Coordinates of C-alpha atoms in Angstrom, one line a residue:
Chain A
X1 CA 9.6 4.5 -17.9
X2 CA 6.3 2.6 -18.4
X3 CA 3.5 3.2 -20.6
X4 CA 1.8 6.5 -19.8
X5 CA -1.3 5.4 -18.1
X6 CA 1.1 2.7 -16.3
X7 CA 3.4 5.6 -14.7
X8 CA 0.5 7.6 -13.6
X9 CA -1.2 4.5 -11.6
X10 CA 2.3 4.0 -10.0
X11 CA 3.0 7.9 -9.4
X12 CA -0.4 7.9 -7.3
X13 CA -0.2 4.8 -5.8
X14 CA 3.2 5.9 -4.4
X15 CA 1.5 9.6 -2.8
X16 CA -0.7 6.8 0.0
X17 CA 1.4 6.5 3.2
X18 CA 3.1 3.5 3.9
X19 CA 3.0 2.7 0.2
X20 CA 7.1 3.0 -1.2
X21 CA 8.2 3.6 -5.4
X22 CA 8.3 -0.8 -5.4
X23 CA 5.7 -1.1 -3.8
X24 CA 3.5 1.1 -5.7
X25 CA 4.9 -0.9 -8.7
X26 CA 3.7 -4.4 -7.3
X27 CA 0.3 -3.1 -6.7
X28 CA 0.3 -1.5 -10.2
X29 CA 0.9 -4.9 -12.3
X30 CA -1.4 -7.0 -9.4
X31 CA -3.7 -4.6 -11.0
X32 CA -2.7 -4.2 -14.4
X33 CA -3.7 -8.5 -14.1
X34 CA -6.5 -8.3 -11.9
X35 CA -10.2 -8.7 -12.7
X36 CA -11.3 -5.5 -14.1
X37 CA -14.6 -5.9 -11.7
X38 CA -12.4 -5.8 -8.8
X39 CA -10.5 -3.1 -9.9
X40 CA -13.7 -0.9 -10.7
X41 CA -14.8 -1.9 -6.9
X42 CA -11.7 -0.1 -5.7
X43 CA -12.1 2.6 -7.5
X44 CA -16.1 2.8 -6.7
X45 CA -15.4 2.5 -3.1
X46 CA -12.9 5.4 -3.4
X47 CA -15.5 7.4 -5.0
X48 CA -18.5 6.7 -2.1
X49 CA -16.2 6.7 0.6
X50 CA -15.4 10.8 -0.5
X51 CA -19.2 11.3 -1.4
X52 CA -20.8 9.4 1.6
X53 CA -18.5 10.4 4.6
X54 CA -18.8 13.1 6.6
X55 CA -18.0 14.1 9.4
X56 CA -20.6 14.5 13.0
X57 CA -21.4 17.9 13.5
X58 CA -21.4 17.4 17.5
X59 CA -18.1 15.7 17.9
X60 CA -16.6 15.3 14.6
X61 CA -16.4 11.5 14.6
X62 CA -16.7 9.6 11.0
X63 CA -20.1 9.2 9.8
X64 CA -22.3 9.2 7.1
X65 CA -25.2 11.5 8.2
X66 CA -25.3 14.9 10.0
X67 CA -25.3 13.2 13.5
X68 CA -23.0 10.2 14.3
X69 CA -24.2 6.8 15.6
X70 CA -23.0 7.4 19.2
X71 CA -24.3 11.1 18.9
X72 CA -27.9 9.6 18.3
X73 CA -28.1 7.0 20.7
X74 CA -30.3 7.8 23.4
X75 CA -28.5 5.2 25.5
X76 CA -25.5 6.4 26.1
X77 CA -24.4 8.5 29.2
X78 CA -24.4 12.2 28.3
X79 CA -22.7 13.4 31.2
X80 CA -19.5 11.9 30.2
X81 CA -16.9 12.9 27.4
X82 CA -13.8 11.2 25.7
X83 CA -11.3 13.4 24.2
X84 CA -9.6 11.5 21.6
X85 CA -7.1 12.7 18.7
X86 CA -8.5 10.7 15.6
X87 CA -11.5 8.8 14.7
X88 CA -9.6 5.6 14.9
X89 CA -9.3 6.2 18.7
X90 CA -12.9 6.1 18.8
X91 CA -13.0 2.7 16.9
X92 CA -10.6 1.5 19.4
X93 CA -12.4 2.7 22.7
X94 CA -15.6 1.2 21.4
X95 CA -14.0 -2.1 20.6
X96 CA -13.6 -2.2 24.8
X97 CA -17.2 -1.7 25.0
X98 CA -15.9 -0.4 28.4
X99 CA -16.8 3.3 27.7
X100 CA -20.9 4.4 27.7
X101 CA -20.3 8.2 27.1
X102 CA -20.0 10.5 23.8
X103 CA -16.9 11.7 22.1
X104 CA -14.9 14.7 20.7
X105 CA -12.2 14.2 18.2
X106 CA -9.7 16.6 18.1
X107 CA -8.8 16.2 14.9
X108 CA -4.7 15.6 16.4
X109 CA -2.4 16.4 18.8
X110 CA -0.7 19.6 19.5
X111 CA 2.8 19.2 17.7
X112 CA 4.7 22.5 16.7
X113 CA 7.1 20.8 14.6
X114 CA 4.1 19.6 12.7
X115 CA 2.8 23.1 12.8
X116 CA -0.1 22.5 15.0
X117 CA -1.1 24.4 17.4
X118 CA -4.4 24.7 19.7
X119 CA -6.4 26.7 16.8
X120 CA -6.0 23.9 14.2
X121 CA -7.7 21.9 16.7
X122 CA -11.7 21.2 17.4
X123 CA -10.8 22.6 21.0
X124 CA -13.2 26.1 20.7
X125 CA -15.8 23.1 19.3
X126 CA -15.2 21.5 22.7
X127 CA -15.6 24.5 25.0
X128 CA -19.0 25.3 23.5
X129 CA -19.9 21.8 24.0
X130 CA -19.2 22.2 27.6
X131 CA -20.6 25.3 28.5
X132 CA -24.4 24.1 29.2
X133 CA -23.2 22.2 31.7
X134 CA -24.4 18.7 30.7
X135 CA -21.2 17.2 31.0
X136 CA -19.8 16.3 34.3
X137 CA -16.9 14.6 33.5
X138 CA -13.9 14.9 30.5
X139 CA -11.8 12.0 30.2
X140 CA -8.6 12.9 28.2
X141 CA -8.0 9.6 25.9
X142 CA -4.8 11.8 23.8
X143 CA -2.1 9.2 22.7
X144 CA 0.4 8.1 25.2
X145 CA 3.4 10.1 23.9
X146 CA 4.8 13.6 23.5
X147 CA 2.0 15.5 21.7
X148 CA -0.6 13.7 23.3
X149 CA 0.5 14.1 26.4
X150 CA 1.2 18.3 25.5
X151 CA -2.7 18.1 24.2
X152 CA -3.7 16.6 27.8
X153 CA -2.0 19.5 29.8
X154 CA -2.7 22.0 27.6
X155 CA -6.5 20.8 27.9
X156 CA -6.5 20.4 31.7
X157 CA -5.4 23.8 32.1
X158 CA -8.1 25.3 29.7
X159 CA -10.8 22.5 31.7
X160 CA -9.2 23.7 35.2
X161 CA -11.9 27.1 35.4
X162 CA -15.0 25.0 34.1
X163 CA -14.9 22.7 37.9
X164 CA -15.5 19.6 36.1
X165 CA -14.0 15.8 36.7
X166 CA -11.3 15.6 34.3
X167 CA -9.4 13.0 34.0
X168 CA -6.6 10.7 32.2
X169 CA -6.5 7.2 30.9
X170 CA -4.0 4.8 33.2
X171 CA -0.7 4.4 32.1
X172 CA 0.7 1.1 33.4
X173 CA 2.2 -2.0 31.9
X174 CA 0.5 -3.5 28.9
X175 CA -1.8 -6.6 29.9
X176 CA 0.2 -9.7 28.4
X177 CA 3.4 -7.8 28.3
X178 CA 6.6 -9.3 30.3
X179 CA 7.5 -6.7 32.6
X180 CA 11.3 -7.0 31.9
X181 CA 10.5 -6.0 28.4
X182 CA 8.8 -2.5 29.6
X183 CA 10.6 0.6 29.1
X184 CA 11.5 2.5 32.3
X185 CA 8.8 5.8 31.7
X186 CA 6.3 3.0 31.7
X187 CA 7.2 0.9 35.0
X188 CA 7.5 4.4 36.5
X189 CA 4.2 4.8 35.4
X190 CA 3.0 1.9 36.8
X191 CA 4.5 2.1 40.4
X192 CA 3.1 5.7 40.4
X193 CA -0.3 4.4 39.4
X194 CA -0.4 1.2 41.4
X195 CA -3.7 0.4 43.3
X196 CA -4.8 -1.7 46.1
X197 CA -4.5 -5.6 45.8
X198 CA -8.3 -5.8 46.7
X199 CA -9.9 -3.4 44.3
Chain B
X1 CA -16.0 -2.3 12.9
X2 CA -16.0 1.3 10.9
X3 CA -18.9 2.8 9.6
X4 CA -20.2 0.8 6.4
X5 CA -18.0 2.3 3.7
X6 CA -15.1 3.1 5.8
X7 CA -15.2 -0.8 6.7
X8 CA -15.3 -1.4 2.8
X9 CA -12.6 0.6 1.4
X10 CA -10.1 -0.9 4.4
X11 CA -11.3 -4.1 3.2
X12 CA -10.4 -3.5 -0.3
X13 CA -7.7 -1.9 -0.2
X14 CA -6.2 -4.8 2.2
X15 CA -6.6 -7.2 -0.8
X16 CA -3.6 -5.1 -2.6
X17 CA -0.3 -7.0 -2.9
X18 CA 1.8 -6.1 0.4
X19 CA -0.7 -3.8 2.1
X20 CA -1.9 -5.6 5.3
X21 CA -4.8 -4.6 7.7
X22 CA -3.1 -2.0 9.3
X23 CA -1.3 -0.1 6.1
X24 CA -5.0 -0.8 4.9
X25 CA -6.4 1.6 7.8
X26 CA -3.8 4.2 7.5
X27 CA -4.2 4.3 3.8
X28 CA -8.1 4.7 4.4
X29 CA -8.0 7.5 7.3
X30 CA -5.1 9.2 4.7
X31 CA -8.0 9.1 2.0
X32 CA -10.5 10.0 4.8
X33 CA -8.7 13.1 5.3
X34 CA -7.2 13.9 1.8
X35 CA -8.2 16.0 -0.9
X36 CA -11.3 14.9 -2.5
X37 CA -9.7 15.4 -6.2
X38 CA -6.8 13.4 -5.1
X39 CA -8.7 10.4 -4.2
X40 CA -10.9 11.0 -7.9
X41 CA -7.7 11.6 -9.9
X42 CA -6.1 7.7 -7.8
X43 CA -9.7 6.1 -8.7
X44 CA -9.9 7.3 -12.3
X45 CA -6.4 6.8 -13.2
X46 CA -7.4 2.8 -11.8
X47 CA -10.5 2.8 -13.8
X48 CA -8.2 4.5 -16.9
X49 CA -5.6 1.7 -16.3
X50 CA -8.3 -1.3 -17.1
X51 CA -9.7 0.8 -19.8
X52 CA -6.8 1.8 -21.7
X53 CA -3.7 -0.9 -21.1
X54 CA -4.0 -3.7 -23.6
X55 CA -1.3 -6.7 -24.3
X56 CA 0.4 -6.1 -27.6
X57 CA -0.4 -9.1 -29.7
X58 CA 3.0 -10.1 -30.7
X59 CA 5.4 -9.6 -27.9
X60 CA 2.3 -9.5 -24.8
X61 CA 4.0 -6.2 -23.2
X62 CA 2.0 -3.9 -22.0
X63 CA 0.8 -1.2 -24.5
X64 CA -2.2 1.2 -25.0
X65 CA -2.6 0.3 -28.7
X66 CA -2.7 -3.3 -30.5
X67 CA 1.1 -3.5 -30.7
X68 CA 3.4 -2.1 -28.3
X69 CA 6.0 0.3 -28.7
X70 CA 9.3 -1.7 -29.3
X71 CA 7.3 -4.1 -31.5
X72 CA 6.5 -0.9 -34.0
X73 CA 9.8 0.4 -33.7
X74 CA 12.0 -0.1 -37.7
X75 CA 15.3 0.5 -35.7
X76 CA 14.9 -2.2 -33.6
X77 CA 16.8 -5.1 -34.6
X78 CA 13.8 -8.4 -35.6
X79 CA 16.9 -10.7 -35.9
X80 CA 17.3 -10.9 -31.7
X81 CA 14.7 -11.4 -29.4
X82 CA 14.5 -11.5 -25.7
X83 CA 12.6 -13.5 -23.6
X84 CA 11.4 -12.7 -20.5
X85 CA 8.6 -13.5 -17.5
X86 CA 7.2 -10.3 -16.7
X87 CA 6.4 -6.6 -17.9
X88 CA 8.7 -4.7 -15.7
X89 CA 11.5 -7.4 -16.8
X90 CA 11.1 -5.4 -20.0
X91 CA 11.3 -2.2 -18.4
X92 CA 14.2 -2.8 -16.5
X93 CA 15.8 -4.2 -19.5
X94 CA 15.2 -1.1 -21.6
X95 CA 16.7 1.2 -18.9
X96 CA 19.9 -0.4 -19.4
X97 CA 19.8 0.9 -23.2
X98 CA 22.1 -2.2 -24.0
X99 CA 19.4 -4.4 -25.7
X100 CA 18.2 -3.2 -29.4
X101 CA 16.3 -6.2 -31.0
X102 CA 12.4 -6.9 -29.4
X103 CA 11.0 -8.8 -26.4
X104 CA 8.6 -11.7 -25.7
X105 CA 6.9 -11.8 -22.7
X106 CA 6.2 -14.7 -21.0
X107 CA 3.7 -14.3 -18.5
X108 CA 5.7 -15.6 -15.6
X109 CA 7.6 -18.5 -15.0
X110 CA 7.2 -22.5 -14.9
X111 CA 6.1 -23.2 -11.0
X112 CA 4.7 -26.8 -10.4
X113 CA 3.8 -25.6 -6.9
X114 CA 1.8 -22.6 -7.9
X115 CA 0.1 -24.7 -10.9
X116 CA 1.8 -22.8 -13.4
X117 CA 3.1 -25.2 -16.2
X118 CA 4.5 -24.3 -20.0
X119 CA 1.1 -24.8 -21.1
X120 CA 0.1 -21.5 -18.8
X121 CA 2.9 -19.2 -20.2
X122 CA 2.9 -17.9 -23.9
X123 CA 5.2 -20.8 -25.5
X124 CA 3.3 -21.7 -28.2
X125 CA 3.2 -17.8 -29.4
X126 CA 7.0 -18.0 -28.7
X127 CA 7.5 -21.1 -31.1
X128 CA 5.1 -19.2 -34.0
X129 CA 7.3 -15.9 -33.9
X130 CA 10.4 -18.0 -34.2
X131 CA 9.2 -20.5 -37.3
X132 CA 9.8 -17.7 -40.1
X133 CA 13.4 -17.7 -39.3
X134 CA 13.7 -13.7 -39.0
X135 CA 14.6 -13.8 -35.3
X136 CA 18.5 -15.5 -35.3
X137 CA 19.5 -15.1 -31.8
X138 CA 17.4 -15.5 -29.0
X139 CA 18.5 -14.1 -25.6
X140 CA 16.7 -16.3 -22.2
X141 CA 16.3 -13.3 -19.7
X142 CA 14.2 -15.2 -16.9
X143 CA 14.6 -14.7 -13.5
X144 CA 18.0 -16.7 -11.7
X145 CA 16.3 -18.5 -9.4
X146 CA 14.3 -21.8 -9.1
X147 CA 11.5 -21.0 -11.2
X148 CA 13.6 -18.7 -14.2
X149 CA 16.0 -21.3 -14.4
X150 CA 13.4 -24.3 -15.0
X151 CA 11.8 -22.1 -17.6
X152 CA 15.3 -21.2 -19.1
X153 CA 16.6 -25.1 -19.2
X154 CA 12.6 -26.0 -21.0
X155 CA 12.7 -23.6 -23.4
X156 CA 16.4 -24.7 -24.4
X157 CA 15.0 -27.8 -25.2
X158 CA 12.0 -26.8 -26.7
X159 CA 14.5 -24.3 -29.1
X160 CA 17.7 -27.2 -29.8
X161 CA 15.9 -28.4 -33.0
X162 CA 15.2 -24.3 -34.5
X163 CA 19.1 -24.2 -34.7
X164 CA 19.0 -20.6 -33.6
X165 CA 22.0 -19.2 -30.8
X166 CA 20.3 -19.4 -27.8
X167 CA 22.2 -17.6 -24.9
X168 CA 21.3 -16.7 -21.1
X169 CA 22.2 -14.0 -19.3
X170 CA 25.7 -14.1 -17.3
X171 CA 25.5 -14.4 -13.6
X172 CA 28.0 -13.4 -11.7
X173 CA 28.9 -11.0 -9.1
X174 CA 26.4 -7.5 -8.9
X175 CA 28.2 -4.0 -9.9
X176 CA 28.6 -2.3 -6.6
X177 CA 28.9 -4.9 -4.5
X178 CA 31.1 -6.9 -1.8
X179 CA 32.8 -10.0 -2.7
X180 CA 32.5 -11.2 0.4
X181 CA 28.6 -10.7 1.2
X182 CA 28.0 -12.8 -2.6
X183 CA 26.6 -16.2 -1.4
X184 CA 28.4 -19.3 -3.0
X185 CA 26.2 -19.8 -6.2
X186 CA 26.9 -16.9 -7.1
X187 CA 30.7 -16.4 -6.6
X188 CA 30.9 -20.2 -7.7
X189 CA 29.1 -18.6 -11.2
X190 CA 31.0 -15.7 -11.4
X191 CA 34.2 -18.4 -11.4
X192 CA 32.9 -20.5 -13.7
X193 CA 31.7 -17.2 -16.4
X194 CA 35.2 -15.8 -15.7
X195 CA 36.3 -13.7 -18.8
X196 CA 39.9 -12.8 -20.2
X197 CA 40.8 -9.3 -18.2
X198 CA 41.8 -7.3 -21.7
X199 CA 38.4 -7.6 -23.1

């Protein structure tokens, strides 16, 4: 056992994801050495980050006032929504800068063996968003893969009486992938989905 | 890019031993999402850990008070000390419960290539302990490879003229393992520390 103070950095460094018992204990003695300014930047920045963020009250995207960046923006399209699971999707789709629309984040994906089901999600959030009409068109951005896909149908069906454009990202092959290395759901995918030479 | 202090907290937490820029975002959108007294009770414990964990100023283990633990321990034996590179070297020593005399800790190991020379480690506070003659046996406990070795073979030399014993830990084979999977060093080491089967 370490010193007290010692085993109770390395018990709460081990509780982050992704973060094992040894490698808790390498970041515990890089920072039982490190410059004590550093250190109390980590821990200021853990501080602010749980005082400062919140979380948009329209779509429930990251941000550090009432409304979120895209939320405010005049410029972007209003008629058009992205359904995404997490806030990192968001980060993601922006990074295209291929998307002009707003967002909703779910807050997940549908996953029963996780325990959660369409009432842990921001999907009643979404309906009232909807029903004035503004939006024309949903575009359902859920991961690729089993509960993303369960979150998709399950939101096309509730979307189906609304009569608005709702639609799914492409699935396809990856750009820069070899197409012998593709799994055979994804070529499937990609013959389904293929479109004319001269688009 | 995140908002501001979403952005800052992935960037320090990405300059953490073994966490890259993607264990940095999951660890952030964990935090993000996690209990606000978790992420207080990770940030004081960092703030405590600077505050509170001090070297002990005659061995250089960690310790909350001026001198450590073993080093105020009576049963301890002061005739044998240990010598080793690291903190957790004197951890995983003391889980063994096979070592009763007290440690000195060098700081690390001799390492041309990393600028780390005898000068950098605490030699000269290893030569002061041993000049009262008390300590009579001092054990070399650095790591077996490149680094503990040069360390182990310099501080030989530096120790020939105190006419103490002077001993290194055996190598040899690991408890638990297959004699076929240990890579010639060590199996060549494990012929040449070979010991008389009715000990």
């Amino acid at each position: 056992m370490y010193e007290g103070v010692v085993q109770d950095l390395i018990d709460e460094l081990g509780r982050l994801p992704g973060v094992g018992p040894k490698g808790a204990q390498r970041i515990a003695f890089h920072l039982l050495q490190a410059d004590p300014a550093d250190v109390r930047r980590l821990a200021d920045v853990l501080l602010e980050v749980k005082a400062k963020v919140k979380f948009c009250s329209i779509c429930f995207n990251v941000s550090q006032d009432d409304q979120c960046r895209i939320c405010r923006d005049p410029r972007r399209d209003p008629s058009v929504l992205c359904v995404v699971e997490e806030y990192k999707d968001v980060v993601a789709i922006e990074r295209t800068r291929e998307f002009r629309g707003r967002y909703h984040v779910l807050g997940g994906a549908i996953s029963p063996i996780d325990g959660v089901g369409p009432e842990q999600l921001r999907i009643r959030e979404l309906m009232v968003r909807l029903a004035d009409g503004t939006i024309t068109e949903v575009i359902l951005a859920t991961d690729p893969n089993l509960e993303g896909e369960a979150t998709a149908t399950y939101l096309t069906r509730m979307l189906k009486p609304l009569e608005l454009r709702v639609t799914r990202l492409a699935s396809g092959l990856p750009v820069g992938g070899d197409l012998e290395y593709a799994d055979e759901v994804t070529l499937g995918r990609a013959f389904a989905g293929r479109r004319s030479a001269d688009d």
